[in-house]
Amino acid sequence: MRARVRELVGERDRLRLGLDALALLKKPSFAIFILCMFLICIPLYFYFVNLGVYLSELKWTNMLEKTSLAQVSDVIFFLLLPFFLRRFGYKVTIFMGIACWVARYFALGFSADGGATQTALIFAAILLHGACYDFLFIAGQLYVDEEANERIRGAAQGLIAFILWGIAMYWYAALLYIGQVHRWEVTS
């Protein structure tokens, strides 16, 4: 079967379409990495799209200045990334990025209850941006570069972009649509 596919799709066409990058998914560690990143990216869009709406509903002022702390955090963790990669390697650093995303989602989720810790939880979520982004996405792109050989490196980066920014975005939109159709509401 594979031989027949290779006959039908020539070497140049496979390279153009990036099909050879799919072979990386046969490696269990790479497949788990892609799955984890995919699952993180679905709620990521809820964060990026709805944070401004959420903060507006909370009557926050100077949102731009407050949320720009995320970029400050990003610069700091970007500068720390080489030290973490050298000390802990890709797997642990990427796992730290995943853990930071989970912590960020929980901080925002618990902040919805209001109370005395609401502002602190929101600021914690904003400040986690650097660790979330750099330890998962930047370290992840470096990991993909290391896993892929030079011939398929570009296709592998394209594959990861398609899965994270294409398929995950589709699932976000589908869940958003389902939520609007069924008018999901959180009740206390």
Short mmCIF file of C-alpha atoms in Angstrom, two decimals:
data_model
loop_
_atom_site.label_atom_id
_atom_site.label_comp_id
_atom_site.label_asym_id
_atom_site.label_seq_id
_atom_site.Cartn_x
_atom_site.Cartn_y
_atom_site.Cartn_z
CA MET A 1 0.00 0.00 0.00
CA ARG A 2 2.75 2.47 0.97
CA ALA A 3 4.67 1.62 -2.17
CA ARG A 4 1.56 2.37 -4.25
CA VAL A 5 1.08 5.72 -2.50
CA ARG A 6 4.73 6.58 -3.09
CA GLU A 7 4.24 5.72 -6.76
CA LEU A 8 1.17 7.93 -7.07
CA VAL A 9 2.65 10.80 -5.11
CA GLY A 10 6.19 11.38 -6.30
CA GLU A 11 9.09 12.47 -4.12
CA ARG A 12 8.82 16.10 -5.19
CA ASP A 13 5.06 16.21 -4.60
CA ARG A 14 5.44 14.65 -1.13
CA LEU A 15 8.00 17.32 -0.27
CA ARG A 16 5.81 20.11 -1.64
CA LEU A 17 2.79 18.93 0.32
CA GLY A 18 4.81 18.23 3.45
CA LEU A 19 3.55 14.67 3.70
CA ASP A 20 6.90 13.34 4.90
CA ALA A 21 6.47 15.36 8.11
CA LEU A 22 3.56 13.10 9.05
CA ALA A 23 6.10 10.35 9.69
CA LEU A 24 7.14 12.23 12.85
CA LEU A 25 3.76 11.30 14.36
CA LYS A 26 4.94 7.67 14.46
CA LYS A 27 7.31 8.63 17.27
CA PRO A 28 5.26 8.28 20.49
CA SER A 29 6.96 11.23 22.20
CA PHE A 30 6.27 13.49 19.21
CA ALA A 31 2.66 12.36 18.90
CA ILE A 32 2.05 12.99 22.63
CA PHE A 33 3.68 16.41 22.30
CA ILE A 34 1.39 17.34 19.38
CA LEU A 35 -1.69 16.03 21.20
CA CYS A 36 -0.88 18.02 24.36
CA MET A 37 -0.26 21.20 22.39
CA PHE A 38 -3.48 20.68 20.45
CA LEU A 39 -5.51 20.24 23.63
CA ILE A 40 -3.92 23.35 25.17
CA CYS A 41 -4.72 25.40 22.07
CA ILE A 42 -8.48 24.82 22.11
CA PRO A 43 -9.10 26.79 25.34
CA LEU A 44 -6.26 29.17 24.43
CA TYR A 45 -8.58 30.90 21.97
CA PHE A 46 -11.18 31.42 24.68
CA TYR A 47 -8.47 33.23 26.67
CA PHE A 48 -7.21 35.40 23.81
CA VAL A 49 -10.64 36.26 22.44
CA ASN A 50 -12.54 36.73 25.69
CA LEU A 51 -10.08 38.20 28.21
CA GLY A 52 -10.89 41.77 27.17
CA VAL A 53 -14.62 41.08 27.41
CA TYR A 54 -14.17 39.47 30.83
CA LEU A 55 -12.12 42.37 32.17
CA SER A 56 -14.63 44.87 30.75
CA GLU A 57 -17.45 43.09 32.56
CA LEU A 58 -15.41 43.37 35.75
CA LYS A 59 -15.13 47.14 35.06
CA TRP A 60 -11.33 47.10 34.90
CA THR A 61 -9.75 50.37 33.90
CA ASN A 62 -6.45 50.77 32.07
CA MET A 63 -6.72 47.24 30.70
CA LEU A 64 -4.06 47.82 28.07
CA GLU A 65 -1.44 48.74 30.63
CA LYS A 66 -2.39 45.87 32.93
CA THR A 67 -2.49 43.20 30.25
CA SER A 68 0.77 44.46 28.71
CA LEU A 69 2.46 42.87 31.73
CA ALA A 70 2.04 39.66 29.73
CA GLN A 71 4.58 40.96 27.20
CA VAL A 72 6.99 41.92 29.97
CA SER A 73 6.65 38.38 31.31
CA ASP A 74 7.20 37.05 27.79
CA VAL A 75 10.50 38.89 27.42
CA ILE A 76 11.73 37.69 30.82
CA PHE A 77 10.86 34.03 30.19
CA PHE A 78 12.22 34.21 26.64
CA LEU A 79 15.56 35.25 28.09
CA LEU A 80 15.33 32.44 30.68
CA LEU A 81 14.38 29.78 28.11
CA PRO A 82 17.97 28.78 27.14
CA PHE A 83 18.84 28.20 30.80
CA PHE A 84 15.73 26.04 31.33
CA LEU A 85 16.40 24.04 28.17
CA ARG A 86 20.03 23.46 29.14
CA ARG A 87 19.13 22.51 32.71
CA PHE A 88 15.94 20.52 32.19
CA GLY A 89 15.80 19.59 28.49
CA TYR A 90 12.84 19.80 26.13
CA LYS A 91 10.43 17.41 27.82
CA VAL A 92 10.56 18.96 31.29
CA THR A 93 10.56 22.53 29.95
CA ILE A 94 7.56 21.81 27.71
CA PHE A 95 5.81 20.08 30.62
CA MET A 96 6.41 23.23 32.71
CA GLY A 97 4.79 25.24 29.92
CA ILE A 98 1.77 22.91 29.93
CA ALA A 99 1.55 23.16 33.73
CA CYS A 100 1.64 26.96 33.46
CA TRP A 101 -1.23 26.89 30.95
CA VAL A 102 -3.26 24.71 33.31
CA ALA A 103 -2.47 27.05 36.22
CA ARG A 104 -3.47 30.01 34.06
CA TYR A 105 -6.82 28.45 33.16
CA PHE A 106 -7.51 27.58 36.81
CA ALA A 107 -6.55 31.09 37.96
CA LEU A 108 -8.98 32.64 35.49
CA GLY A 109 -11.66 30.08 36.32
CA PHE A 110 -11.44 30.69 40.05
CA SER A 111 -11.33 34.46 39.51
CA ALA A 112 -14.88 34.31 38.15
CA ASP A 113 -16.18 33.68 41.67
CA GLY A 114 -15.14 37.19 42.64
CA GLY A 115 -14.00 37.69 46.15
CA ALA A 116 -10.85 39.14 47.60
CA THR A 117 -8.47 37.12 45.42
CA GLN A 118 -10.09 37.92 42.07
CA THR A 119 -7.64 40.64 41.03
CA ALA A 120 -4.62 38.65 42.22
CA LEU A 121 -5.77 35.58 40.25
CA ILE A 122 -6.25 37.62 37.08
CA PHE A 123 -2.82 39.22 37.44
CA ALA A 124 -1.31 35.78 38.05
CA ALA A 125 -2.91 34.57 34.80
CA ILE A 126 -1.55 37.60 32.94
CA LEU A 127 1.96 37.19 34.37
CA LEU A 128 2.02 33.49 33.51
CA HIS A 129 1.89 34.41 29.82
CA GLY A 130 5.66 34.34 29.35
CA ALA A 131 6.14 30.91 30.88
CA CYS A 132 3.07 29.58 29.06
CA TYR A 133 4.07 30.82 25.65
CA ASP A 134 7.84 30.46 25.75
CA PHE A 135 8.06 27.14 27.56
CA LEU A 136 5.41 25.52 25.38
CA PHE A 137 5.37 27.16 21.96
CA ILE A 138 8.93 28.43 21.55
CA ALA A 139 10.45 25.35 23.21
CA GLY A 140 8.03 23.25 21.16
CA GLN A 141 9.19 24.78 17.89
CA LEU A 142 12.80 24.16 18.88
CA TYR A 143 11.88 20.56 19.75
CA VAL A 144 10.27 20.10 16.33
CA ASP A 145 13.42 21.46 14.68
CA GLU A 146 15.51 18.94 16.59
CA GLU A 147 13.20 16.00 15.84
CA ALA A 148 12.87 16.70 12.12
CA ASN A 149 15.71 16.19 9.71
CA GLU A 150 16.80 19.10 7.55
CA ARG A 151 14.81 17.87 4.54
CA ILE A 152 11.43 17.97 6.33
CA ARG A 153 12.07 20.67 8.95
CA GLY A 154 9.95 23.31 7.19
CA ALA A 155 7.14 20.82 6.59
CA ALA A 156 7.24 19.77 10.25
CA GLN A 157 6.90 23.40 11.37
CA GLY A 158 4.02 23.78 8.90
CA LEU A 159 2.38 20.64 10.28
CA ILE A 160 2.53 21.89 13.84
CA ALA A 161 1.18 25.31 12.78
CA PHE A 162 -1.69 23.65 10.89
CA ILE A 163 -2.62 21.47 13.86
CA LEU A 164 -2.37 24.24 16.46
CA TRP A 165 -3.58 27.30 14.58
CA GLY A 166 -5.88 25.52 12.13
CA ILE A 167 -7.47 22.41 13.59
CA ALA A 168 -7.46 23.63 17.21
CA MET A 169 -8.99 26.94 16.08
CA TYR A 170 -11.70 24.97 14.27
CA TRP A 171 -12.54 23.08 17.47
CA TYR A 172 -12.63 26.34 19.43
CA ALA A 173 -15.10 27.76 16.89
CA ALA A 174 -17.18 24.58 16.95
CA LEU A 175 -17.37 24.60 20.76
CA LEU A 176 -18.21 28.30 20.74
CA TYR A 177 -21.00 27.66 18.24
CA ILE A 178 -22.37 24.72 20.23
CA GLY A 179 -22.26 26.84 23.39
CA GLN A 180 -24.19 29.63 21.69
CA VAL A 181 -26.77 27.27 20.22
CA HIS A 182 -27.37 25.58 23.57
CA ARG A 183 -26.89 28.83 25.53
CA TRP A 184 -24.61 27.27 28.09
CA GLU A 185 -24.57 29.30 31.23
CA VAL A 186 -22.62 28.90 34.43
CA THR A 187 -24.88 28.90 37.43
CA SER A 188 -23.86 28.99 41.02
#
